[in-house]
Structure formats: C-alpha cells, structure tokens
Amino acid sequence: MEETVIRPKRLGIAALTAVLLTPALMANSSPAEARAPHSIRFAHFGPASGPEGQRSFRFGVSSSATQIEDQDTNTDWYHWTQPKPDGLGHGQFVGDGVGGYSKALDDVDLIKDMNLDSYRLNIEWARVEPKRGQFDEAALKHYSDLLDKLRANGIHPMVTLHHFANPVWVDNPDDPGCANGPSDTNLCGLDNPTGGPLVVQAMADYAKVLAERFGDRVDDWATLNEPMVYMLFSHAFGAGPPGKAELVGHYQDKFQVSLRNFISAHAAMYKAIKQYDTVSADGTGPAANIGLTISAKQYVPVRNGKVSTDPADIAAADRFRRFFELNFVDSIRQGAFSTKDDGVYDEPHPEWKGTMDWLGIQLYDRTGVSDPGATPGPTTLPVVNVDVCGLAPCLPPLDPSYVIPTMGYATDPTGLYPVLKDFSARYPGLPLMVTENGIATDSGDRRSEVVVRALESIDRARADGVDVRGYYHWSLMDNFEWLQGYGPHFGLYSVDRSTMARTPTSAAAVYGEIAGHRGLTPHLRKTYGGTGPLSPEPTPSQTPAGTPKLAAGVPAANGRRD
C-alpha cells in the first residue's frame, strides 16, 4: 500500500501537495472619470482581536524560521533533508537557509524600508529548546534582540509558534515506528498514545516560556501555521518529517489521534499564552490576541475539463473543503470533534472551545475537485474519496497568465474577495487576517500586480462589512520552500545564496509606496490592479536538481509551497 500511496507515477508537489492543495461615481461623471480607478485608503494599525481593532488595518510581511535561518541544525527538517549518511537525504538540503538567523537584525531594515508596520515571524522551537526541557538562553536572547529592534523601528511583531518544524526529540524521523517507546530523545509524536499527550504538554510549556519572555513586546500570536497542511505531509503521506503515512490503513487509530492531539496542542498553547502574557505591548486591546492560520483555497467542482454542475462533484468539493480547511477550525469553535469527518461534531471537547481570537487566511491557488465515482483511480485522495487537480486539462486557468510555472497550479489574483466573504459569513464575529498571500515569480511586475489586486479585493470585502484587519505578504525574501526546495521565488527581496545578499525587487518598492501612503493611488491601481492578465514570467523557471517530486496520490497540501 505504501508503494501505491507514496511512490506511483510522480508529479510535482505543487501539482497534487499544491493542487490540493467600489463606490459608485456621481451621475454627472464623465466616461473618462468613470474608467479611472479611485483611491483606496486603509485605516491605522489596531489590535488583531477585540472591538478596539475594528476597522483597523495593518501592512505586513511573513516568514518562517526553518525556511530562512542558518545554523538551524536541531529541526526535523534539517535532519530530514541533510544528505546521507548524517541525515536522511530527502529532497533538497535546507542547509543554512538564506542566512536569516545571522542577518536577522539587518533584515529588520528591509521591513522598515518598505514602511511596513507588522512582521509575522516564527520563533524556532528546535533552536529555543534543542533538548527536551532545556531552553537555550542564547537563542532566547537572539529573539529578544530581534523583537527589540522591531519595536524600536515601529514594527509590530506577530509570533508564530509552530510553522511545520519540530525539534527532533518530538518525533524522531529516524524511528517513525518508535521501537523503544517514548523517551526524552523521542516522544514518538502526536500519534503515540503515550507520547502524544507529552507533545501537547511540551508545546504548552514552550508557549509559556515565549509568553513569559516576550509578552511585553508581543501582543499577536499564531499557535499553528496551516495545521492541515502539516498533518498531510507529516502524518497522512509521510512526504515530510516525521515521515508517517497513516491516512490509509491507520486513519482512525493513528491519523485522527494525531489530529485530536494537534487541536489539543493549539488549545493548550492558547491557554498558556493567555495566562503568561499579561502586558499589552501596544497599550490597546487585549494583552494577547491569539489565533491560527489556515491554508484556504478556491474549490472548483470540475468534470471533463469544465466547471461541473453535477451534484456529485459539488458534494466532492464540499467534502474536500470540510476535511482540509474547515474541520480544524470548526472543532475549536464548537468544542467537539467530528469522528466521521461529516460535519457532525459528535465527540465533545469543551476544553477546545473559545480558544481562537482571530483567524488567519492564506490563499494562493484554485483547486479543481471531482467525484471519482465507484472506481477511484491511483491519484484519488483516499478516505475523503475525491480527485483533485490544479491545471488544464482538468482545471483550465481563468487566464493563461495566472499559471505559476514553478508551482504547477494557477491562481486567481482577485480570489481573496469571495474567500473572505465566505469565512466572514461562516464565522460571524471572528476577526480575519490575511496572514499569507503571494506568488512564485521572477517578475517584479507580476508580484506587484498580485499585491495590488489582493488589497483591492480586501478593500472590497471590508466595504461589504468583512472584519479583515490586515495583509501580510508572503514572503519577505526568497527562501526554502519545503518540498519544493529553493526553486520557487516568493520574496519581495531576492537572495543570492552564494553570498546571502538581499536585493529588493521592484515589488518591494511598490508595496513600500502602498504602505507609506496607507492606500492605493489611482496610478498604482491603473498600472497593477484590476482583473486582466498578469505580466508574463520573464523566463521559464526550472526546478533545481535534487528537488523531490510529489507522488501521485499525495494531495496538494498547500497552494504555496508544498
């Protein structure tokens, strides 16, 4: 079965862990005025949750520790990608990232130069706690200094605690079967009946330390980044560390156990931060605004290369969305678990309820979904029983220029509007934040177009009453894109990995102008906005040698990087 799920005819990861993954003018306006876009203005910075933050807005950028930092040798991703015999040799070696640890303080200047008021960063758990229960004071001081410099430059930090990576001792990928049982060097992971609760407690202890040390400078916290993306590559298909393929054959006794424990970890981290972060660093709103981020998609029922109206395909799209996107959030909101993944929350978990102050939306791609019928194929997502795709002939792009060559999927530059509207209606009263959105490209104009159109979509949603409080572009700089290695370039700053030099792209200047004016001028909108084609990619991007391909049967976990 492992050969069927993980090793059949191979596709690029983005093709199937990225596949799955205006006010009216006055009546007497001239035709020329009617065609000219008006200015869009965004409000001041405000809290991520609570009434004080309503109608506020922030301009930010995101990164994650494992994807940028050097000297990061204690993460499971370092060991997973390190060449044999020292490591497991899976995919392109993360190595020294893009020097993001050594250059962390200098990189604050990059954010300041773009006039941004917010930075979503990840504090690396494996660096802070390299051995179970032993916290590294030098690492804690490093992050403390980073937070100090951000604050000194008027940049509000949002800290993500878990962004796909663990210390090796949480779930050692050398021993995914946990032959000797849980120990201080291998807790055996979320799926282990003894070790799982120990991991939950370890994550809560980690959150406590960060809240105690940094709560006076941090008000905004994200417990988990895209938890179902993590669950798919780590526990469903074994495409990333710890390398456990449990969706088929161990769905209830392993995969669902891991999922319950991951939800419990979020709730435990939330409660620890609330208890130990008691200072409002900004002087307004709650001392701690705590949420998580999810990978959202535009789910398109498809059949024979066209949008499908077949009820079976519509139901398949709904089924996949519930599994991939909604169940995790709904479990927290309702304080219960859906044992059959059918939207019926039949297993009470009152300890989860009320542990979410805001929700981060991360959107990159459109995903085609169809029902496989009575004869599932080799690429059918098991258990959920859906076929998914990201490109023609299965899912034609809205425009040929919307195809992202290095990722194997297509985007919709205006897609944030319907997605934000849907989440606002689904979860009334829950503030939203666009915590990631971007494009893999070597064209500054394409990236500028994505930024401007995203903000146009957000403004439109806010005009319709959606409480969306900010935009964080992915990413600050080019980095390690997980299973895709260093091939895709998402950065506002490009990076020469031979020297680690950062060079601003033209999109950095455009985003800086927007943030500086806190809005979109008619000129920027006319140049980059609207609904037309994107600028062409300058040259075809090639996947670097050694970058792994995703096996058929492994669903797209994320439209950005997996």
Coordinates of C-alpha atoms in Angstrom, one line a residue:
M1 CA 0.0 0.0 0.0
E2 CA 2.9 2.4 0.7
E3 CA 4.1 2.0 -2.9
T4 CA 0.6 2.9 -4.1
V5 CA 0.2 6.0 -2.0
I6 CA 3.7 7.4 -1.9
R7 CA 5.6 6.1 -5.0
P8 CA 3.4 5.8 -8.0
K9 CA 3.9 7.8 -11.2
R10 CA 5.3 11.0 -9.8
L11 CA 4.0 14.5 -10.2
G12 CA 5.4 17.9 -9.0
I13 CA 4.5 18.6 -5.4
A14 CA 2.5 21.6 -6.4
A15 CA 0.6 19.6 -8.9
L16 CA -1.1 17.3 -6.4
T17 CA 0.7 18.6 -2.0
A18 CA -0.1 22.4 -4.3
V19 CA -3.2 21.3 -6.1
L20 CA -4.9 20.1 -3.1
L21 CA -3.8 22.0 -2.1
T22 CA -16.0 50.4 -5.3
P23 CA -18.2 53.2 -4.6
A24 CA -20.4 54.4 -7.4
L25 CA -19.3 57.5 -9.2
M26 CA -21.5 60.6 -9.3
A27 CA -24.1 60.6 -12.0
N28 CA -22.5 63.5 -13.8
S29 CA -19.1 61.9 -14.0
S30 CA -17.6 61.8 -17.5
P31 CA -16.8 58.5 -19.2
A32 CA -13.1 59.1 -18.7
E33 CA -13.7 59.6 -14.9
A34 CA -15.8 56.5 -14.8
R35 CA -13.0 54.5 -16.2
A36 CA -10.4 55.9 -13.8
P37 CA -9.9 53.9 -10.6
H38 CA -10.4 55.9 -7.4
S39 CA -8.0 56.0 -4.5
I40 CA -8.3 53.4 -1.8
R41 CA -7.4 54.3 1.8
F42 CA -6.7 51.9 4.7
A43 CA -7.0 52.8 8.4
H44 CA -4.4 52.8 11.1
F45 CA -2.9 49.8 12.8
G46 CA -5.0 48.2 15.5
P47 CA -5.4 45.1 17.7
A48 CA -5.9 41.8 15.9
S49 CA -9.0 41.0 18.1
G50 CA -11.4 42.8 20.3
P51 CA -13.6 45.8 19.5
E52 CA -10.7 48.2 19.6
G53 CA -9.3 46.7 16.4
Q54 CA -12.5 47.0 14.3
R55 CA -11.9 48.9 11.1
S56 CA -8.1 49.0 11.7
F57 CA -5.6 47.7 9.2
R58 CA -2.0 46.6 9.1
F59 CA 0.5 46.2 6.3
G60 CA 2.9 43.3 7.0
V61 CA 5.1 40.6 5.6
S62 CA 5.7 37.0 6.7
S63 CA 8.5 34.5 7.1
S64 CA 9.2 31.3 8.9
A65 CA 12.3 30.3 10.8
T66 CA 13.1 26.9 9.2
Q67 CA 12.7 28.5 5.7
I68 CA 15.2 31.3 6.3
E69 CA 17.5 30.6 9.2
D70 CA 21.1 29.4 9.2
Q71 CA 22.7 27.3 12.0
D72 CA 19.3 25.6 12.5
T73 CA 20.6 22.1 12.9
N74 CA 18.2 20.7 15.5
T75 CA 15.0 20.8 13.5
D76 CA 13.5 17.6 12.0
W77 CA 13.6 19.3 8.6
Y78 CA 17.4 19.8 8.8
H79 CA 17.8 16.1 9.6
W80 CA 15.2 15.1 7.1
T81 CA 16.9 16.9 4.2
Q82 CA 20.6 16.5 5.3
P83 CA 22.4 14.2 2.8
K84 CA 23.2 10.7 3.9
P85 CA 24.9 9.3 6.0
D86 CA 24.5 12.1 8.5
G87 CA 20.8 12.8 7.6
L88 CA 18.0 11.0 5.7
G89 CA 18.7 12.7 2.4
H90 CA 15.1 13.6 1.4
G91 CA 14.9 16.3 -1.2
Q92 CA 17.0 19.5 -1.4
F93 CA 19.0 20.2 1.7
V94 CA 17.8 23.1 3.7
G95 CA 21.3 23.8 4.8
D96 CA 21.9 27.4 6.0
G97 CA 18.6 28.7 4.6
V98 CA 19.2 32.2 3.4
G99 CA 21.2 33.3 6.4
G100 CA 18.1 34.5 8.2
Y101 CA 19.5 33.9 11.8
S102 CA 22.8 35.7 11.3
K103 CA 21.2 38.5 9.4
A104 CA 18.0 38.8 11.4
L105 CA 18.7 42.3 12.8
D106 CA 19.8 43.6 9.4
D107 CA 16.7 42.2 7.8
V108 CA 14.6 44.4 10.1
D109 CA 15.9 47.3 7.9
L110 CA 14.3 45.6 4.9
I111 CA 10.9 45.7 6.5
K112 CA 11.4 49.3 7.7
D113 CA 12.5 50.4 4.2
M114 CA 9.0 49.2 2.9
N115 CA 7.2 51.3 5.5
L116 CA 5.5 48.2 6.9
D117 CA 4.1 48.3 10.4
S118 CA 4.0 44.5 11.0
Y119 CA 6.2 41.4 10.7
R120 CA 4.9 37.9 11.1
L121 CA 7.9 35.8 12.2
N122 CA 8.4 32.4 13.6
I123 CA 10.5 31.6 16.7
E124 CA 12.1 28.2 16.0
W125 CA 11.1 25.8 18.7
A126 CA 14.0 23.4 18.0
R127 CA 16.5 26.3 18.5
V128 CA 15.0 27.5 21.7
E129 CA 14.5 24.0 23.2
P130 CA 17.1 21.8 21.4
K131 CA 16.8 19.1 24.1
R132 CA 13.6 18.3 25.9
G133 CA 13.2 20.7 28.9
Q134 CA 16.4 22.5 28.2
F135 CA 15.9 26.1 26.9
D136 CA 18.8 27.8 25.2
E137 CA 19.4 31.3 26.7
A138 CA 21.5 32.4 23.8
A139 CA 18.7 31.6 21.4
L140 CA 16.1 33.4 23.6
K141 CA 18.4 36.4 23.7
H142 CA 18.7 36.4 20.0
Y143 CA 14.9 36.5 19.5
S144 CA 14.6 39.1 22.3
D145 CA 17.1 41.4 20.5
L146 CA 15.1 40.9 17.3
L147 CA 11.8 41.9 19.0
D148 CA 13.5 44.9 20.5
K149 CA 14.7 46.1 17.1
L150 CA 11.3 45.6 15.5
R151 CA 9.7 47.6 18.3
A152 CA 12.4 50.3 18.1
N153 CA 11.5 50.7 14.4
G154 CA 7.8 50.9 14.9
I155 CA 7.2 47.3 13.6
H156 CA 4.6 45.2 15.5
P157 CA 5.6 41.5 15.7
M158 CA 3.2 38.7 15.2
V159 CA 4.9 35.5 16.5
T160 CA 4.0 32.1 15.0
L161 CA 5.0 29.3 17.5
H162 CA 4.7 26.2 15.2
H163 CA 5.4 26.6 11.5
F164 CA 5.7 23.0 10.2
A165 CA 9.0 22.2 12.1
N166 CA 9.7 20.3 15.4
P167 CA 12.7 19.6 17.5
V168 CA 13.9 16.1 16.5
W169 CA 13.1 14.9 20.0
V170 CA 9.4 15.5 19.4
D171 CA 9.1 12.8 16.8
N172 CA 12.4 11.5 15.5
P173 CA 12.2 10.7 11.8
D174 CA 15.0 8.1 12.3
D175 CA 12.5 6.0 14.2
P176 CA 8.9 6.7 13.0
G177 CA 7.8 3.4 14.5
C178 CA 9.1 4.3 17.9
A179 CA 10.6 1.0 18.6
N180 CA 11.6 1.8 22.2
G181 CA 8.7 3.8 23.3
P182 CA 8.6 7.5 24.3
S183 CA 11.8 9.0 25.8
D184 CA 13.4 12.4 26.3
T185 CA 15.2 11.9 22.9
N186 CA 12.0 10.8 21.1
L187 CA 8.5 11.4 22.4
C188 CA 7.2 9.4 19.4
G189 CA 4.9 12.1 18.1
L190 CA 1.3 13.2 18.1
D191 CA 0.0 9.7 17.1
N192 CA 1.5 7.8 20.0
P193 CA -0.9 7.0 22.8
T194 CA 1.7 7.8 25.5
G195 CA 3.8 10.3 23.7
G196 CA 1.0 12.3 22.1
P197 CA -0.1 14.0 25.3
L198 CA 3.5 14.6 26.2
V199 CA 4.0 16.5 22.9
V200 CA 0.8 18.6 23.7
Q201 CA 2.3 19.4 27.1
A202 CA 5.7 20.2 25.6
M203 CA 4.1 22.7 23.2
A204 CA 2.2 24.3 26.0
D205 CA 5.4 24.6 28.0
Y206 CA 7.1 26.2 25.0
A207 CA 4.3 28.7 24.6
K208 CA 4.6 29.5 28.4
V209 CA 8.3 30.4 28.0
L210 CA 7.7 32.6 25.0
A211 CA 4.8 34.4 26.6
E212 CA 6.8 35.0 29.8
R213 CA 9.9 36.2 28.0
F214 CA 8.3 38.2 25.1
G215 CA 4.8 39.1 26.2
D216 CA 5.8 42.6 27.0
R217 CA 6.7 43.1 23.3
V218 CA 4.3 40.8 21.6
D219 CA 0.5 41.1 21.5
D220 CA -0.2 39.0 18.4
W221 CA 0.4 35.2 18.5
A222 CA -0.4 32.4 16.0
T223 CA -0.2 29.0 17.6
L224 CA -0.1 26.9 14.4
N225 CA 0.6 27.6 10.8
E226 CA -1.7 25.7 8.4
P227 CA -2.3 22.7 10.7
M228 CA -3.9 20.5 8.0
V229 CA -1.0 21.1 5.6
Y230 CA 1.3 19.9 8.4
M231 CA -1.0 16.9 9.0
L232 CA -1.0 15.9 5.4
F233 CA 2.7 15.9 4.7
S234 CA 3.8 14.7 8.2
H235 CA 1.1 12.1 9.1
A236 CA -1.0 11.4 6.1
F237 CA 1.5 10.6 3.4
G238 CA 4.9 10.8 5.0
A239 CA 6.2 13.3 2.4
G240 CA 7.9 15.3 5.2
P241 CA 9.2 14.6 8.7
P242 CA 8.5 12.6 10.7
G243 CA 7.6 10.5 7.6
K244 CA 4.4 8.8 8.7
A245 CA 1.9 7.6 6.1
E246 CA -1.2 7.0 8.1
L247 CA -4.2 8.1 6.1
V248 CA -4.6 4.7 4.6
G249 CA -4.7 1.8 7.0
H250 CA -4.4 3.8 10.2
Y251 CA -6.9 6.6 9.7
Q252 CA -8.8 6.2 13.0
D253 CA -6.1 4.7 15.3
K254 CA -3.2 7.0 14.1
F255 CA -4.2 9.9 11.9
Q256 CA -7.2 11.0 13.8
V257 CA -5.3 10.5 17.1
S258 CA -2.7 12.9 15.8
L259 CA -5.3 15.4 14.7
R260 CA -7.0 15.4 18.0
N261 CA -3.7 16.0 19.8
F262 CA -2.8 18.8 17.4
I263 CA -6.1 20.5 18.2
S264 CA -5.4 20.0 21.9
A265 CA -1.9 21.4 21.4
H266 CA -3.4 24.6 20.0
A267 CA -5.8 24.9 22.9
A268 CA -3.1 24.3 25.4
M269 CA -0.8 26.9 23.8
Y270 CA -3.6 29.4 23.7
K271 CA -4.3 29.0 27.4
A272 CA -0.6 29.2 28.3
I273 CA -0.2 32.4 26.4
K274 CA -3.3 33.9 27.9
Q275 CA -2.0 33.1 31.4
Y276 CA 1.5 34.3 31.0
D277 CA 1.3 37.2 28.5
T278 CA -0.4 39.8 30.8
V279 CA 1.1 43.0 29.2
S280 CA -0.4 44.9 26.3
A281 CA 2.7 45.9 24.4
D282 CA 0.7 48.3 22.2
G283 CA -1.2 49.8 25.0
T284 CA -4.6 49.0 23.4
G285 CA -6.7 45.9 23.2
P286 CA -6.0 42.6 24.8
A287 CA -2.6 41.7 26.2
A288 CA -2.6 38.6 23.9
N289 CA -4.5 38.2 20.6
I290 CA -4.2 34.5 19.7
G291 CA -5.3 32.8 16.6
L292 CA -4.0 30.3 14.0
T293 CA -3.7 30.3 10.2
I294 CA -5.2 28.0 7.6
S295 CA -4.5 27.2 4.0
A296 CA -7.6 28.3 2.2
K297 CA -8.4 27.5 -1.4
Q298 CA -10.9 28.2 -4.1
Y299 CA -12.6 24.9 -4.6
V300 CA -14.0 24.4 -8.1
P301 CA -16.2 21.3 -9.0
V302 CA -14.9 20.0 -12.3
R303 CA -15.7 17.4 -14.9
N304 CA -14.2 16.8 -18.3
G305 CA -12.1 20.0 -18.2
K306 CA -15.0 22.3 -17.3
V307 CA -16.7 23.7 -14.2
S308 CA -19.2 21.0 -13.2
T309 CA -22.8 21.3 -12.0
D310 CA -23.0 17.6 -11.2
P311 CA -24.2 17.3 -7.6
A312 CA -21.7 14.6 -7.0
D313 CA -18.8 16.9 -8.0
I314 CA -20.2 19.7 -5.9
A315 CA -20.5 17.4 -3.0
A316 CA -16.9 16.2 -3.5
A317 CA -15.7 19.8 -3.4
D318 CA -17.6 20.4 -0.2
R319 CA -16.3 17.1 1.2
F320 CA -12.7 18.0 0.5
R321 CA -13.0 21.5 1.8
R322 CA -14.5 20.2 5.1
F323 CA -11.6 17.8 5.5
F324 CA -8.8 20.1 4.5
E325 CA -10.0 23.5 5.7
L326 CA -13.0 23.6 7.9
N327 CA -12.8 20.7 10.4
F328 CA -9.9 22.0 12.4
V329 CA -11.4 25.4 12.9
D330 CA -14.9 24.0 13.5
S331 CA -13.6 21.7 16.1
I332 CA -12.2 24.6 18.0
R333 CA -15.3 26.8 17.5
Q334 CA -17.7 24.1 18.6
G335 CA -15.6 22.4 21.2
A336 CA -16.1 19.0 19.6
F337 CA -14.6 16.5 17.1
S338 CA -16.3 15.1 14.0
T339 CA -15.3 11.4 14.2
K340 CA -16.6 10.7 10.7
D341 CA -15.4 14.0 9.1
D342 CA -19.0 14.6 8.0
G343 CA -19.7 17.9 9.7
V344 CA -21.4 16.3 12.7
Y345 CA -19.4 17.1 15.8
D346 CA -20.3 14.1 17.9
E347 CA -17.3 13.9 20.3
P348 CA -17.3 16.6 22.9
H349 CA -14.1 18.5 23.7
P350 CA -15.2 21.5 25.8
E351 CA -11.5 22.3 26.6
W352 CA -11.1 23.4 22.9
K353 CA -13.9 25.9 22.8
G354 CA -13.2 29.6 23.0
T355 CA -9.5 29.3 22.1
M356 CA -9.4 31.4 19.0
D357 CA -9.5 35.2 18.9
W358 CA -8.8 35.7 15.2
L359 CA -8.3 33.5 12.1
G360 CA -5.5 33.9 9.5
I361 CA -6.4 33.2 5.9
Q362 CA -3.7 32.1 3.5
L363 CA -4.7 31.9 -0.2
Y364 CA -2.6 31.0 -3.2
D365 CA -4.5 28.8 -5.7
R366 CA -7.6 27.4 -7.3
T367 CA -8.2 23.7 -6.9
G368 CA -10.4 21.5 -9.1
V369 CA -12.3 18.7 -7.3
S370 CA -14.4 15.9 -8.8
D371 CA -16.0 12.8 -7.5
P372 CA -14.2 9.6 -8.6
G373 CA -17.4 7.6 -8.6
A374 CA -17.3 3.8 -8.0
T375 CA -13.8 3.4 -9.4
P376 CA -11.3 5.6 -7.6
G377 CA -8.0 6.0 -9.5
P378 CA -4.4 5.9 -8.4
T379 CA -4.4 9.7 -7.7
T380 CA -7.7 9.7 -5.8
L381 CA -7.3 11.1 -2.3
P382 CA -8.1 8.2 0.0
V383 CA -10.6 8.3 2.8
V384 CA -12.0 11.6 1.5
N385 CA -12.5 10.0 -1.9
V386 CA -12.0 12.9 -4.2
D387 CA -9.9 13.6 -7.2
V388 CA -8.1 17.0 -7.2
C389 CA -6.2 18.9 -9.8
G390 CA -4.6 22.3 -10.4
L391 CA -4.2 22.9 -14.1
A392 CA -5.6 22.1 -17.5
P393 CA -6.9 19.9 -19.0
C394 CA -8.6 19.1 -15.7
L395 CA -8.9 22.7 -14.4
P396 CA -8.4 25.4 -17.1
P397 CA -7.0 28.6 -15.6
L398 CA -9.1 31.8 -15.5
D399 CA -6.4 33.3 -17.7
P400 CA -3.2 31.6 -19.1
S401 CA -1.1 34.3 -17.3
Y402 CA -2.4 33.1 -13.9
V403 CA -0.4 29.9 -14.2
I404 CA 2.5 29.7 -11.7
P405 CA 5.2 27.7 -13.6
T406 CA 7.3 26.7 -10.6
M407 CA 4.3 25.6 -8.5
G408 CA 2.2 23.7 -11.1
Y409 CA -1.0 25.5 -10.2
A410 CA -2.9 28.6 -11.2
T411 CA -4.0 31.5 -9.1
D412 CA -6.9 34.0 -9.1
P413 CA -5.5 37.4 -8.2
T414 CA -8.9 38.6 -7.0
G415 CA -9.7 35.4 -5.1
L416 CA -9.4 36.9 -1.7
Y417 CA -12.8 38.7 -2.0
P418 CA -15.0 35.6 -2.2
V419 CA -12.9 33.7 0.2
L420 CA -13.0 36.4 2.9
K421 CA -16.7 36.9 2.3
D422 CA -17.4 33.2 2.8
F423 CA -15.3 33.0 6.1
S424 CA -17.0 36.1 7.4
A425 CA -20.4 34.7 6.8
R426 CA -19.4 31.3 8.2
Y427 CA -17.8 32.7 11.4
P428 CA -19.6 35.9 12.3
G429 CA -17.8 38.0 14.9
L430 CA -14.4 36.3 14.3
P431 CA -11.8 38.8 13.0
L432 CA -9.9 37.8 9.9
M433 CA -6.3 38.5 8.9
V434 CA -4.7 37.7 5.5
T435 CA -1.5 36.2 7.0
E436 CA -0.1 34.9 3.7
N437 CA -0.7 35.7 0.1
G438 CA 1.8 35.9 -2.8
I439 CA 3.2 34.4 -5.9
A440 CA 6.3 32.5 -7.0
T441 CA 7.8 34.6 -9.8
D442 CA 10.9 36.2 -11.1
S443 CA 8.9 39.2 -12.3
G444 CA 8.5 42.3 -10.1
D445 CA 5.5 43.4 -12.1
R446 CA 3.7 40.1 -11.6
R447 CA 4.3 40.3 -7.8
S448 CA 3.2 43.9 -7.8
E449 CA 0.0 43.0 -9.6
V450 CA -0.7 40.3 -7.0
V451 CA -0.2 42.7 -4.1
V452 CA -2.4 45.5 -5.6
R453 CA -5.2 43.1 -6.6
A454 CA -5.1 41.4 -3.2
L455 CA -5.5 44.8 -1.5
E456 CA -8.3 45.8 -3.9
S457 CA -10.1 42.5 -3.0
I458 CA -9.6 43.1 0.7
D459 CA -10.9 46.7 0.4
R460 CA -14.0 45.4 -1.5
A461 CA -14.6 42.8 1.3
R462 CA -14.2 45.4 4.0
A463 CA -16.7 47.6 2.2
D464 CA -19.1 44.7 2.4
G465 CA -18.7 44.5 6.2
V466 CA -16.0 41.8 6.4
D467 CA -13.8 42.4 9.5
V468 CA -10.4 41.8 7.9
R469 CA -7.7 43.6 9.8
G470 CA -4.5 43.3 7.8
Y471 CA -2.4 41.9 5.0
Y472 CA 0.9 40.0 5.4
H473 CA 2.6 39.3 2.1
W474 CA 4.5 36.1 1.6
S475 CA 7.3 36.5 1.8
L476 CA 9.9 39.0 2.9
M477 CA 12.6 37.2 0.9
D478 CA 13.2 34.1 -1.2
N479 CA 13.6 31.1 1.0
F480 CA 13.4 27.3 1.3
E481 CA 10.0 26.3 0.0
W482 CA 9.8 22.9 1.9
L483 CA 9.3 20.1 -0.5
Q484 CA 10.0 22.4 -3.4
G485 CA 13.4 23.4 -2.2
Y486 CA 14.9 26.7 -3.3
G487 CA 13.3 26.7 -6.8
P488 CA 10.3 28.9 -6.3
H489 CA 11.0 32.6 -5.6
F490 CA 8.3 34.3 -3.4
G491 CA 10.4 37.1 -2.0
L492 CA 9.9 40.8 -2.1
Y493 CA 13.7 40.6 -1.8
S494 CA 15.6 38.2 -3.9
V495 CA 18.5 36.3 -2.3
D496 CA 21.8 35.3 -3.8
R497 CA 22.5 32.1 -1.8
S498 CA 26.2 32.2 -2.6
T499 CA 26.6 35.5 -0.7
M500 CA 23.2 35.7 1.1
A501 CA 22.9 39.2 -0.3
R502 CA 19.4 40.6 -0.4
T503 CA 18.2 42.7 -3.4
P504 CA 14.9 44.5 -3.4
T505 CA 12.6 43.6 -6.3
S506 CA 10.5 46.3 -7.9
A507 CA 7.6 44.9 -6.0
A508 CA 9.3 45.9 -2.7
A509 CA 9.2 49.5 -3.9
V510 CA 5.5 49.2 -4.9
Y511 CA 4.5 47.6 -1.6
G512 CA 6.5 50.2 0.2
E513 CA 4.7 53.0 -1.6
I514 CA 1.4 51.5 -0.7
A515 CA 2.3 51.1 3.0
G516 CA 3.8 54.6 3.1
H517 CA 0.5 56.1 1.8
R518 CA -1.6 53.6 3.6
G519 CA -3.5 53.0 0.4
L520 CA -3.7 52.6 -3.3
T521 CA -3.4 55.6 -5.6
P522 CA -5.3 55.7 -8.9
H523 CA -1.9 55.4 -10.7
L524 CA -1.0 52.2 -8.9
R525 CA -4.4 50.7 -9.5
K526 CA -4.3 51.6 -13.2
T527 CA -0.8 50.2 -13.5
Y528 CA -1.2 47.0 -11.5
G529 CA -4.8 46.4 -10.4
G530 CA -8.0 45.2 -12.0
T531 CA -8.9 41.9 -13.4
G532 CA -6.9 41.5 -16.5
P533 CA -3.9 39.3 -17.3
L534 CA -0.8 39.3 -15.2
S535 CA 2.6 40.3 -16.7
P536 CA 4.4 37.4 -18.2
E537 CA 7.1 35.4 -16.4
P538 CA 10.4 36.6 -17.8
T539 CA 12.0 33.1 -18.2
P540 CA 10.8 29.6 -17.5
S541 CA 11.8 28.6 -14.0
Q542 CA 13.5 25.3 -13.6
T543 CA 13.2 23.0 -10.6
P544 CA 16.7 22.6 -9.2
A545 CA 18.4 19.2 -9.3
G546 CA 17.5 17.1 -6.3
T547 CA 14.1 18.7 -5.6
P548 CA 11.7 15.9 -4.9
K549 CA 8.6 15.3 -7.0
L550 CA 5.3 14.5 -5.3
A551 CA 3.9 11.1 -5.9
A552 CA 0.5 10.7 -7.4
G553 CA -1.9 10.1 -4.6
V554 CA -0.4 12.7 -2.4
P555 CA -2.9 15.6 -2.3
A556 CA -1.8 19.2 -2.6
A557 CA -1.4 20.3 1.0
N558 CA -0.8 23.9 0.1
G559 CA -1.1 26.1 -2.9
R560 CA 2.1 28.0 -2.0
R561 CA 5.0 25.7 -1.2
D562 CA 4.2 22.1 -0.9

